[in-house]
Coordinates of C-alpha atoms and ligand atoms in Angstrom, one line a residue:
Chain R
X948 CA -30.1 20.9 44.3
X949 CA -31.5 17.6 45.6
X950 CA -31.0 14.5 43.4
X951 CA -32.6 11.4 44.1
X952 CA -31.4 8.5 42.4
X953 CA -34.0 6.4 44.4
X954 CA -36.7 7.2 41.7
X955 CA -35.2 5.4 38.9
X956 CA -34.7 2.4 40.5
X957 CA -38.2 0.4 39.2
X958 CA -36.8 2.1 35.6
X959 CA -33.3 0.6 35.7
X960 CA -34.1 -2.9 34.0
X961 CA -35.9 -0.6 30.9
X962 CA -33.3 1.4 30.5
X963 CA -30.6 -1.3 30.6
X964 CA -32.8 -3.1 27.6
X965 CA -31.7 0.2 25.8
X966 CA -28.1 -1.1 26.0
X967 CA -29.0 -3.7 23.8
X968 CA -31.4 -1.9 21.5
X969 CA -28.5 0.4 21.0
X970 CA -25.6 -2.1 20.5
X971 CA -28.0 -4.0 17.9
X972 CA -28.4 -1.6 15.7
X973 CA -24.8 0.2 16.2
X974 CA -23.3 -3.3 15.1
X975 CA -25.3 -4.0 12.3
X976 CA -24.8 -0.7 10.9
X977 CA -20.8 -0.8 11.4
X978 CA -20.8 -4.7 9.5
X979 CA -23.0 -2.8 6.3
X980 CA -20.8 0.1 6.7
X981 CA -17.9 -1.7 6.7
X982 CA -18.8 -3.9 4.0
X983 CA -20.1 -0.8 1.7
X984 CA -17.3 1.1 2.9
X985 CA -14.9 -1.6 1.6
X986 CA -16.7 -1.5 -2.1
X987 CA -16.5 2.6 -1.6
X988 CA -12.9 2.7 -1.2
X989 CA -12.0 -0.1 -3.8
X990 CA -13.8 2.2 -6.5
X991 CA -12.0 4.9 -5.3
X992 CA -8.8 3.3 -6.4
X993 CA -9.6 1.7 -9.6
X994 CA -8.7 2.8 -12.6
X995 CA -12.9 3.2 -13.9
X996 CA -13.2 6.9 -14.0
X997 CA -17.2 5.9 -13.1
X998 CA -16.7 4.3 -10.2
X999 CA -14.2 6.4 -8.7
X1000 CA -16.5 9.7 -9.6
X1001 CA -19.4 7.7 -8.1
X1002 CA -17.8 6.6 -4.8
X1003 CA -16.4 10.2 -4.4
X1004 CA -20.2 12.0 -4.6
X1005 CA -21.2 9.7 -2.4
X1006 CA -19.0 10.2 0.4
X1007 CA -19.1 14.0 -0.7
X1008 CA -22.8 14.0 0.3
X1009 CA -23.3 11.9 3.4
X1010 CA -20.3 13.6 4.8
X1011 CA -21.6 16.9 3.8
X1012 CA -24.5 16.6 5.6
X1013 CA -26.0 16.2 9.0
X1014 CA -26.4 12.7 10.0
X1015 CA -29.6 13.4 11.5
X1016 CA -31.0 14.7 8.5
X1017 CA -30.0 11.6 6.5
X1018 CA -31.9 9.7 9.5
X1019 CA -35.2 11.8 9.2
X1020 CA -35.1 11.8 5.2
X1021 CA -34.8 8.2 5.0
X1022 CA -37.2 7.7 7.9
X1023 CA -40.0 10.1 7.0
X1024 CA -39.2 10.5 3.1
X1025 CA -39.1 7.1 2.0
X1026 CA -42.9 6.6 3.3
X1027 CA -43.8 9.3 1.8
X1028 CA -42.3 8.6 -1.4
X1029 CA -43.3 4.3 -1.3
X1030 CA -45.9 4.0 1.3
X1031 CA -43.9 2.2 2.9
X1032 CA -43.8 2.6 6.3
X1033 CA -40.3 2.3 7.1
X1034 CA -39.4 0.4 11.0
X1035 CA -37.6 2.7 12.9
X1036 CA -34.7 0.0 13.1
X1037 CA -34.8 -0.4 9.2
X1038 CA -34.2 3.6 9.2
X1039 CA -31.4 4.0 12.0
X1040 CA -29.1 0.8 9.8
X1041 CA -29.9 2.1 6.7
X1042 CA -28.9 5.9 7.6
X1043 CA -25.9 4.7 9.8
X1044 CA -24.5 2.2 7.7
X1045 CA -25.1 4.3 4.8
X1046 CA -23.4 7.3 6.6
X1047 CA -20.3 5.3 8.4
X1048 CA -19.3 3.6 4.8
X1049 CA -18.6 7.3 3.5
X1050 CA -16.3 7.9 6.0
X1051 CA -15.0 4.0 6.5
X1052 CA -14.7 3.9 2.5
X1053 CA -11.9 7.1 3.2
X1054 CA -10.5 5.7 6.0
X1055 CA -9.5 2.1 3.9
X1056 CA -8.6 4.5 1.2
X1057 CA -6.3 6.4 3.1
X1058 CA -5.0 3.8 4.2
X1059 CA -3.9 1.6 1.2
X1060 CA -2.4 4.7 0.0
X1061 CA -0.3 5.2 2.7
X1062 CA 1.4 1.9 1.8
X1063 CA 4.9 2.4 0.4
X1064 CA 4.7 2.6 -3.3
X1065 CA 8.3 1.0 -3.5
X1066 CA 5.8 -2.2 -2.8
X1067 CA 3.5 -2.1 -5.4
X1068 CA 6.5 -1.2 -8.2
X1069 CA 8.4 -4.5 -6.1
X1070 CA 5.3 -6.5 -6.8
X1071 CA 4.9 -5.5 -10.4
X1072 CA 8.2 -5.8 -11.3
X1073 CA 8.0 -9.7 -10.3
X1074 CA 5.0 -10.0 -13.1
X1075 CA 2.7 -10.1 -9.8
X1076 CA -1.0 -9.3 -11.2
X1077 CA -3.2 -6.6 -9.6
X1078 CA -5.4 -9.0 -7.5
X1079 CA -3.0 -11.2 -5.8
X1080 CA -1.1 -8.3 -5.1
X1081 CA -3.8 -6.4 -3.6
X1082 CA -4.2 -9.0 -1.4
X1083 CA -1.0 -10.9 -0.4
X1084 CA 1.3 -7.6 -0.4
X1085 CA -1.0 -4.2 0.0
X1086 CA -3.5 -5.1 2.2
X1087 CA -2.5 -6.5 4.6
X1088 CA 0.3 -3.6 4.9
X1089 CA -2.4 -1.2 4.8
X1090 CA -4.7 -2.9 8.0
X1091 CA -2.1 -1.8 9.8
X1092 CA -3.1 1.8 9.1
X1093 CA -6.7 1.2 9.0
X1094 CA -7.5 -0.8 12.0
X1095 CA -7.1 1.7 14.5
X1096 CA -9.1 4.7 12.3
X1097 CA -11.8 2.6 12.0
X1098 CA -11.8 2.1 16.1
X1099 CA -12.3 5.4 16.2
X1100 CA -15.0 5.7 13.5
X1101 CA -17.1 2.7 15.4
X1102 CA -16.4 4.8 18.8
X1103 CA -17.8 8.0 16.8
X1104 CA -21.0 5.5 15.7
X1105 CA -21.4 4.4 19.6
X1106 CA -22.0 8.2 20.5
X1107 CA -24.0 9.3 18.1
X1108 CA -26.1 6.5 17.7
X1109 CA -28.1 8.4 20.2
X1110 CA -29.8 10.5 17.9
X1111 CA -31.7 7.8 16.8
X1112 CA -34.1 9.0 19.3
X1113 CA -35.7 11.5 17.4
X1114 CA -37.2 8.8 15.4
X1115 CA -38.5 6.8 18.1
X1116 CA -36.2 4.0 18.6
X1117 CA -36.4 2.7 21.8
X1118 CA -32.7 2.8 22.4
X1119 CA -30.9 4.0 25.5
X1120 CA -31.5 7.6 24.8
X1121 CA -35.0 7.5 24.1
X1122 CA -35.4 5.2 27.4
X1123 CA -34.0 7.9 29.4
X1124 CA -35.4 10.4 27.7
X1125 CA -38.8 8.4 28.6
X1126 CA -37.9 7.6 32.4
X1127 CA -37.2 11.3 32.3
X1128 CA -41.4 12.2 31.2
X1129 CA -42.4 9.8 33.6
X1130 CA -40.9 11.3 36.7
X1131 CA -40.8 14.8 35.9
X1132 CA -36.7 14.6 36.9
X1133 CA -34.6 15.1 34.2
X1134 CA -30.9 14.9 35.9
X1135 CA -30.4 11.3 36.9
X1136 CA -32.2 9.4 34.1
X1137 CA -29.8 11.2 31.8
X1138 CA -27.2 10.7 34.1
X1139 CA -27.3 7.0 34.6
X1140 CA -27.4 6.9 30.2
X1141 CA -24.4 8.9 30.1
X1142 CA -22.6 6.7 32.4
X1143 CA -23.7 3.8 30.4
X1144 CA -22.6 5.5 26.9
X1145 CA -19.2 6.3 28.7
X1146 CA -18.6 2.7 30.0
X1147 CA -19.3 1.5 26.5
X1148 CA -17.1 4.1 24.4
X1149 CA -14.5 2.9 27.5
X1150 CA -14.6 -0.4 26.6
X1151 CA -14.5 0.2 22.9
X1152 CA -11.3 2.4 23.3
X1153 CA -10.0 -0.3 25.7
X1154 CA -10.2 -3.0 22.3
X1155 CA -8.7 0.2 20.5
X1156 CA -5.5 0.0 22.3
X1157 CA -5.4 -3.6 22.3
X1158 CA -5.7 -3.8 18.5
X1159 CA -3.1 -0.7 18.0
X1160 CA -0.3 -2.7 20.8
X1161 CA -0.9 -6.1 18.9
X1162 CA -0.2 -3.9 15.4
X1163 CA 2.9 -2.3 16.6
X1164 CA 4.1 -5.7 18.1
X1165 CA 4.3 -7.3 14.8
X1166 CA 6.2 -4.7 13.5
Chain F
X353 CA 18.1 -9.4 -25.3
X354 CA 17.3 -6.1 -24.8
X355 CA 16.4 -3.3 -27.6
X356 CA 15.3 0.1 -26.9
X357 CA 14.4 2.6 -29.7
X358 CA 13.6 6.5 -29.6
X359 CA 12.8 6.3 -26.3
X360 CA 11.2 9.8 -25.9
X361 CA 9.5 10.4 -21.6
X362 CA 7.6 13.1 -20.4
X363 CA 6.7 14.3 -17.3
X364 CA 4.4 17.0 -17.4
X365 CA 6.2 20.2 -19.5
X366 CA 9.4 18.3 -18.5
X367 CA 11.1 16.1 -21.2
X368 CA 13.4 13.5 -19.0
X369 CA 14.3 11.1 -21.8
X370 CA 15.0 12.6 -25.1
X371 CA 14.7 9.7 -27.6
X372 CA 17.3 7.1 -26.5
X373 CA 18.3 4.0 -28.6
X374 CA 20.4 1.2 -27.7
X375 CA 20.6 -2.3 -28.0
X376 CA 21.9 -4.5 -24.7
X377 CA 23.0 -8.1 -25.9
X378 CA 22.5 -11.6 -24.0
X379 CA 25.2 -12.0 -21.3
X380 CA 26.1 -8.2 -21.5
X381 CA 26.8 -6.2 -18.2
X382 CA 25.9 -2.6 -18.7
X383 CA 26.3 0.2 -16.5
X384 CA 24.7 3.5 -16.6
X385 CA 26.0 6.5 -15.1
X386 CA 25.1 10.3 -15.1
X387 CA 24.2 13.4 -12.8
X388 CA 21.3 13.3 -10.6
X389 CA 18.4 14.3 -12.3
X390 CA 19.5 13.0 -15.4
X391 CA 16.8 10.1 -16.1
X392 CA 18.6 7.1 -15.4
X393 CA 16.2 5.4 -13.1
X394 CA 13.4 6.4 -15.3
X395 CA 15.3 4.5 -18.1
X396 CA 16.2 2.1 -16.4
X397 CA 12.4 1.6 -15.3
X398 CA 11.4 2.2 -19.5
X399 CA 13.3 -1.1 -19.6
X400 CA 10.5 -3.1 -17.7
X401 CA 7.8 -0.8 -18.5
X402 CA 7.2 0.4 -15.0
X403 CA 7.4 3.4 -16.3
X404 CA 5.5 3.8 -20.0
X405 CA 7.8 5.5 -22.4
X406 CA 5.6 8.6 -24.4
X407 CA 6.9 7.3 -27.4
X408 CA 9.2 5.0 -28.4
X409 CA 9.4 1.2 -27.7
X410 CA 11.2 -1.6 -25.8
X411 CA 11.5 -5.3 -27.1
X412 CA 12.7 -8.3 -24.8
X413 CA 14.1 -10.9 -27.0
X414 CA 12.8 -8.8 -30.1
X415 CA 9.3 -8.9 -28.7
X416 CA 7.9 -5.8 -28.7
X417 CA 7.0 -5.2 -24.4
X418 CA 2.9 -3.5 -24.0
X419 CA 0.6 -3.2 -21.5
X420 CA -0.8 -6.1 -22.4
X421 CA 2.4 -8.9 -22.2
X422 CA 4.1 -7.0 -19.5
X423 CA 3.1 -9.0 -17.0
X424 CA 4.5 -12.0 -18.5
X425 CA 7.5 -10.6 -20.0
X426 CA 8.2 -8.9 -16.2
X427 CA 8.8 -12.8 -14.9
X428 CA 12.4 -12.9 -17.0
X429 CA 13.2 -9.4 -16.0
X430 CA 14.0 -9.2 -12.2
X431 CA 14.8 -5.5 -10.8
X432 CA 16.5 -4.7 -7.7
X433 CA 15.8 -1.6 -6.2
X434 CA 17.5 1.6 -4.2
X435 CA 15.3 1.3 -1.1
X436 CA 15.4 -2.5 -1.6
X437 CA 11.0 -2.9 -1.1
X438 CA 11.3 -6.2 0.5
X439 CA 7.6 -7.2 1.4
X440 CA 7.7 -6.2 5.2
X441 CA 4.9 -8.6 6.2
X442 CA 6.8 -11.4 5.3
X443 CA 9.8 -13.2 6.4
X444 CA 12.7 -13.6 4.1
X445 CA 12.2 -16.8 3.1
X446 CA 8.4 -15.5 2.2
X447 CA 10.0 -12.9 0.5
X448 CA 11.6 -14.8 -2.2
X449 CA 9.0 -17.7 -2.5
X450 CA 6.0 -15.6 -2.9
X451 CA 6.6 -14.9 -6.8
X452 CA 7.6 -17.7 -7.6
X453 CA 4.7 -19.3 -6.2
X454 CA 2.1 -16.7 -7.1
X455 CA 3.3 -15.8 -10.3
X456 CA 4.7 -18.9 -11.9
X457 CA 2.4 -21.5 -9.9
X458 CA 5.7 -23.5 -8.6
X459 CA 4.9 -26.3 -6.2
X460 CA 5.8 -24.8 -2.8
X461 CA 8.6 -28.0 -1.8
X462 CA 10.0 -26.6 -5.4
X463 CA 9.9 -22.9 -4.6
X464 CA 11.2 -23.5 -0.9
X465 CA 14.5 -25.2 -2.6
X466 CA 15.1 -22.7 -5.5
X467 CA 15.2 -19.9 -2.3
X468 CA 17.4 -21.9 -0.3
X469 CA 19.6 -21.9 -2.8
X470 CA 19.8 -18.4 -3.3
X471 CA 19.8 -17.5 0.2
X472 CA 23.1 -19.8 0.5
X473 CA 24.3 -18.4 -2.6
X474 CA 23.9 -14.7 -1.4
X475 CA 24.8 -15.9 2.3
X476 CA 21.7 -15.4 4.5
X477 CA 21.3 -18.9 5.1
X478 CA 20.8 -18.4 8.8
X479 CA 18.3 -15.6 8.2
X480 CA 15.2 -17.5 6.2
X481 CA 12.8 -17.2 9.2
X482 CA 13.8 -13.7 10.1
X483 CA 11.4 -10.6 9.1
X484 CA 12.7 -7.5 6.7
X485 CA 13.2 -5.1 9.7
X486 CA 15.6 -7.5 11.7
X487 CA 18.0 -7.1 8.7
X488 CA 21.0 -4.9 8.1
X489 CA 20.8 -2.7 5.0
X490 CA 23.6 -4.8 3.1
X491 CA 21.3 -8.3 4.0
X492 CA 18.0 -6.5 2.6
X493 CA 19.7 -5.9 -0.7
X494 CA 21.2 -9.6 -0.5
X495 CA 17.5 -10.5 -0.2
X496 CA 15.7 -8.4 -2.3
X497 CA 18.6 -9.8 -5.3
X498 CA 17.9 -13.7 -3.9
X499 CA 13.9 -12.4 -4.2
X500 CA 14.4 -11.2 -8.0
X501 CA 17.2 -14.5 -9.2
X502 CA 14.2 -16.6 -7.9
X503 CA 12.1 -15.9 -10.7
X504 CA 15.1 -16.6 -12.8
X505 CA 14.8 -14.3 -14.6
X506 CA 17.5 -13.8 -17.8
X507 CA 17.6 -10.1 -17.3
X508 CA 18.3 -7.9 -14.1
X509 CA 18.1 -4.9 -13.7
X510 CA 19.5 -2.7 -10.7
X511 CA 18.7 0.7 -9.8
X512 CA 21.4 2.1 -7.7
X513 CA 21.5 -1.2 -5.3
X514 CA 24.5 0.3 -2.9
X515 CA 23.4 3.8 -2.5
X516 CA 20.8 3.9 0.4
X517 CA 23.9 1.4 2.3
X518 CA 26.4 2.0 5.1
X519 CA 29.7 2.0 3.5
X520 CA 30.6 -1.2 5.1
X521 CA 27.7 -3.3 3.7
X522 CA 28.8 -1.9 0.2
X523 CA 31.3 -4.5 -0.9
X524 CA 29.0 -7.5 0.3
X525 CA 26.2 -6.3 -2.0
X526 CA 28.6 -5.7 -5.0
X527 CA 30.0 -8.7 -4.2
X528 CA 26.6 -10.5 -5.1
X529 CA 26.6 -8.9 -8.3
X530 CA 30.1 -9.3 -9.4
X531 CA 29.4 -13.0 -9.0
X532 CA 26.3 -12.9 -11.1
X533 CA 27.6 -10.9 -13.7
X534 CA 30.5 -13.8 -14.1
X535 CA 27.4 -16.2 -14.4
X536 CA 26.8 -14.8 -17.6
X537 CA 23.8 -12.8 -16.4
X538 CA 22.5 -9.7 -18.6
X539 CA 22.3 -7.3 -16.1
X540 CA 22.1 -3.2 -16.3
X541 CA 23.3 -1.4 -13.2
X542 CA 22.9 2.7 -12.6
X543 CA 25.0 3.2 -10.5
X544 CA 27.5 5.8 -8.9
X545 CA 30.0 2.9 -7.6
X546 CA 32.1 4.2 -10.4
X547 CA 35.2 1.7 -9.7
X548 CA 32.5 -1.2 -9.6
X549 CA 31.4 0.0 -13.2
X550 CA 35.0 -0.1 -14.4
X551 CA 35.8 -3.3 -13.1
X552 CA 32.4 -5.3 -14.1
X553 CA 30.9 -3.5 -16.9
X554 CA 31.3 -4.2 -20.5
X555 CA 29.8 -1.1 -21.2
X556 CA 28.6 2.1 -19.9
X557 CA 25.8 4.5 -21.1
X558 CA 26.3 8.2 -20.2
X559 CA 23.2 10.2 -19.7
X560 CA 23.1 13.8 -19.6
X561 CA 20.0 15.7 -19.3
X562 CA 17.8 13.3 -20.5
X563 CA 20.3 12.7 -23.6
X564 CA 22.5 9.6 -24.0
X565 CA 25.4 11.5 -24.3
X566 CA 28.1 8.7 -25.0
X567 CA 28.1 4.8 -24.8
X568 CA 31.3 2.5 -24.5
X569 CA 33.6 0.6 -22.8
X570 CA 34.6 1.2 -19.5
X571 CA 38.6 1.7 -20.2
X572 CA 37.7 4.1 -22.9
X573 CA 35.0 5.8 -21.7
X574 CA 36.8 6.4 -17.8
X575 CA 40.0 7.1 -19.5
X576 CA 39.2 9.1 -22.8
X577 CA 35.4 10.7 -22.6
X578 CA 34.6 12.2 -25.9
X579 CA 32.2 14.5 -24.4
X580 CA 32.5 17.4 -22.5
X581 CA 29.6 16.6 -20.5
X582 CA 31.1 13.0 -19.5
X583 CA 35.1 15.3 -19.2
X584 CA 32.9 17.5 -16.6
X585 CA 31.0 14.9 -14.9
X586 CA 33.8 12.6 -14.3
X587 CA 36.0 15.0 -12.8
X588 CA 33.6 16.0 -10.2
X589 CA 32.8 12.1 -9.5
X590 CA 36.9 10.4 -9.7
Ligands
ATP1355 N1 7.0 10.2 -11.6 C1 7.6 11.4 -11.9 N2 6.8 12.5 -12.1 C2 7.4 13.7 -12.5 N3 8.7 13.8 -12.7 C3 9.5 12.8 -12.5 C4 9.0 11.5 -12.1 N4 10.0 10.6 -12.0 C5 11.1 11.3 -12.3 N5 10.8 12.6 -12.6 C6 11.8 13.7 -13.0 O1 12.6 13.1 -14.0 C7 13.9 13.6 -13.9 C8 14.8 12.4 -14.0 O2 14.6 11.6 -12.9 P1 15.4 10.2 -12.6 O3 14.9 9.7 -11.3 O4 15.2 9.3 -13.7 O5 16.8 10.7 -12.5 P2 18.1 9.9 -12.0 O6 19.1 10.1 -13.0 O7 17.8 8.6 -11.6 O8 18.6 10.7 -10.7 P3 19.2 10.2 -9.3 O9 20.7 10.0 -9.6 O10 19.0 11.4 -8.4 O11 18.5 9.0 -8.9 C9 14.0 14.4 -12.7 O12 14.0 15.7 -13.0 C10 12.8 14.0 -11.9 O13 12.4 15.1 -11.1
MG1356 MG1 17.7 7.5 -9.8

C-alpha cells in the first residue's frame, strides 16, 4: 500500500471551499428546521385535533423514510412536476430542513412534556393563562431538556449532510469525491474529508458539552 | 363561599366521586380526611376546577365556576400543593410575584411589597433571592403558601401540605396555617395531621370510597363517628 498525500496538495484550497458549501447549507437547514420544528411540536400539543393529526403524519413520513429519497424526490420530482428547475442548494434546505423539523418537532415535544405537571396545575391554579404560562413557566423548564437533544440532532445533520452529493452540490463530499476522479486515488482525498467531517462533528460536540455544563450549573 | 352539588367524577370505568354535596361558608376552616384512594385530592381539585367534575357543579360566591370564568374565579382561590410545585426557574421572591404580576397586572414596586410581606409573615425573609432547590422542604411549603396568599385570594385550598415533609419541618408549615386560619381565612385542608384537624378545623368531611360518608365537627366526629367506616378508619389512624 503506498499513499501519497503529495497529490492532493494543488486540491486542498477546493476542497476546503467544501467546508463552507457544507456548513451553508447545514445551517440554513437547522434555522428552517428549527423554526418548522417549533410550529410541529406546538401543534402536537394543542388541543386542535387537526393540527395535532397533521403534525404527527408529517413527522410519521419524513421519519419513515430515507432522507436521501426525500432529497432526490424533491430534487428531481419537483422539476418534473413544475418545470422548475430546482438549484441543488434550494433542494438539499428544503429536504434537510424539511426532514430535521420532523425529528426537532419530537425532540421540543418531548421535551415540554417531560416538564413536571405539578407546574402547569401550580400555574393554573394561580388563574395563569395558557400563553404566559407556556412561556414564563414551561418553557423555559423544558430548554433544559431540549437543548442538548437538539445538539445531537444538528451533529446527526453535519454527517449526513454528505449525501447531498448525489445531487451535485459541490459540498465537501462531492469535492473529494471529485479530487478523487481527477487523480485516479481514491484513499487520501476521502481521507483528508473525513478528517475535516470529524474535526467539525468535534467541535460541535465540544459546544454540546458546554451547553449541557452551563444547563446543569443553573440547576 | 363555596357550594358544591352532586358532584359525580369518573375516571375511566372507575367512579371516584359519587355525587358529593356540601356547602363551605366564608371564614370556615374545613378539613377533609379519608383512606388513600378515597378521592379527596380529586375533590379537593373539583373545588377549583382543575379537575372537571362529570356531572355536577361548583359555585364560588354562588357563581356557578366553567371553563369559561375559571381563570378568573382561580385568582381568589389559592391552592397549596403536596409536592409544593414552586416554579424552579425562579427565585423565591420570583416565585410569589409572578402571578400577581402576570395575572392581575400589579405594578412590580406593588407586587415586590405585597411578597415581602408574606415572606416576613411566613418567615423566609432572608431567603427572597434564593432559588427553589436551596430550600428545605418545610421553607418550600412556606413559599409555595406566601406564592398562593399573594394573589389574595379569599379561599385556600391545601392538598396534603405536610405530607411529602421531614417530621421536623411539620409544625413550621402547620404553624403558617394555624395563623391563617385565625385570620379568618376559608380554607379546606386534606389532610392526615389528624391532631391539626381537631385543633383548627370547624369541620371535617369523611370520605369513603368516593362517598362522603359523614360531615361534622371535629369533637364530635373524633370522639363519636356515626359511621362504621369513619369507627374503622379512625382506629387505624389515632
Ligand atoms: N387523573 C386520574 N386518572 C385516573 N384515575 C385517577 C386520576 N386521579 C386520581 N385517580 C384515581 O381516583 C382515585 C382517588 O384518587 P385521589 O387522589 O383523589 O385519592 P386521595 O384520597 O387523595 O388519596 P391519597 O390519600 O393517597 O392522596 C384513586 O383510585 C386514583 O387512582
Ligand atoms: Mg391525595
Amino acid at each position: 500500500m503506498d499513499l501519497d498525500f503529495n497529490q492532493i496538495v494543488p486540491y486542498i484550497p477546493f476542497v476546503l471551499e467544501g467546508i463552507w458549501a457544507t456548513l451553508q447549507f447545514v445551517i440554513v437547514s437547522i434555522v428552517v428546521g428549527l423554526l418548522l420544528g417549533t410550529v410541529l411540536a406546538l401543534c402536537k400539543i394543542t388541543k386542535i385535533s387537526i393540527l395535532r393529526v397533521f403534525a404527527n403524519v408529517y413527522t410519521s413520513i419524513f421519519r419513515g423514510t430515507p432522507l436521501i429519497l426525500q432529497l432526490m424526490l424533491i430534487h428531481y420530482a419537483v422539476p418534473q412536476i413544475t418545470g422548475y428547475d430546482i438549484p441543488a442548494f434550494l433542494s438539499a434546505i428544503l429536504a434537510f430542513g424539511l426532514n430535521s423539523a420532523a425529528y426537532v418537532s419530537e425532540i421540543i415535544r418531548a421535551g415540554i412534556m417531560a416538564v413536571d405537571k405539578g407546574q402547569i396545575e401550580a400555574a393554573e391554579a394561580l388563574g395563569v393563562p395558557y400563553k404566559p404560562m407556556m412561556l414564563h413557566i414551561i418553557m423555559p423548564q423544558a430548554v433544559k431538556n431540549i437543548l442538548p437533544a437538539l445538539m445531537n440532532e444538528f451533529i446527526t445533520l453535519t454527517k449526513e449532510s454528505a449525501i447531498v452529493s448525489t445531487i451535485g452540490y459541490l459540498d465537501l463530499m462531492r469535492r473529494a469525491q471529485i479530487v478523487q476522479a481527477d487523480i485516479y486515488r481514491a484513499f487520501e482525498p476521502l481521507l483528508f474529508a473525513g478528517a475535516i467531517y470529524w474535526v467539525m462533528v468535534f467541535i460541535l460536540t465540544k459546544i454540546g458539552g458546554l451547553v449541557e455544563r452551563r444547563l446543569r450549573q443553573s440547576d | 363561599m363555596i357550594s358544591a352539588t352532586e358532584i359525580t367524577k369518573v375516571f375511566g370505568k372507575n367512579t371516584v366521586l359519587k355525587n358529593i354535596s356540601t356547602t363551605i361558608n366564608k371564614g370556615e376552616v374545613v378539613a377533609i380526611i379519608g383512606p388513600s384512594g378515597s378521592g379527596k385530592s380529586t375533590f379537593l381539585r373539583c373545588l377549583n376546577l382543575l379537575e372537571e367534575p362529570t356531572s355536577g357543579e361548583i359555585a364560588i360566591k354562588d357563581v356557578k365556576m366553567t371553563n369559561k370564568n375559571k381563570l378568573e374565579i382561580r385568582k381568589n382561590i389559592g391552592m397549596v400543593f403536596q409536592q409544593f410545585n414552586l416554579f424552579p426557574h425562579m427565585t423565591v421572591l420570583e416565585n410569589v410575584t409572578y402571578a400577581p404580576r402576570k395575572v392581575k397586572n400589579i405594578p412590580n414596586d406593588r407586587a415586590h411589597e405585597i411578597a415581602k410581606e408574606l415572606l416576613a409573615k411566613v418567615g423566609l425573609t432572608d431567603k427572597e433571592d434564593a432559588y427553589p432547590n436551596r430550600l428545605s422542604g418545610g421553607q418550600k411549603q412556606r413559599v409555595a403558601i406566601a406564592r398562593a396568599l399573594a394573589m389574595e385570594p379569599e379561599i385556600m385550598l391545601f392538598d396534603e401540605p405536610t405530607s411529602a415533609l421531614d417530621p421536623e419541618m411539620v409544625k413550621e408549615v402547620l404553624d403558617v396555617m394555624k395563623d391563617l386560619a385565625n385570620t379568618g381565612m376559608t380554607m379546606v385542608i386534606v389532610t392526615h395531621e389528624m391532631n391539626f384537624a381537631k385543633e383548627v378545623a370547624d369541620r371535617v368531611m369523611f370520605l369513603d370510597d368516593g362517598v362522603l360518608m359523614e360531615e361534622g365537627e371535629p369533637e364530635e366526629f373524633f370522639n363519636n363517628p356515626s359511621t362504621d367506616r369513619a369507627q374503622d378508619f379512625l382506629s387505624k389512624v389515632l
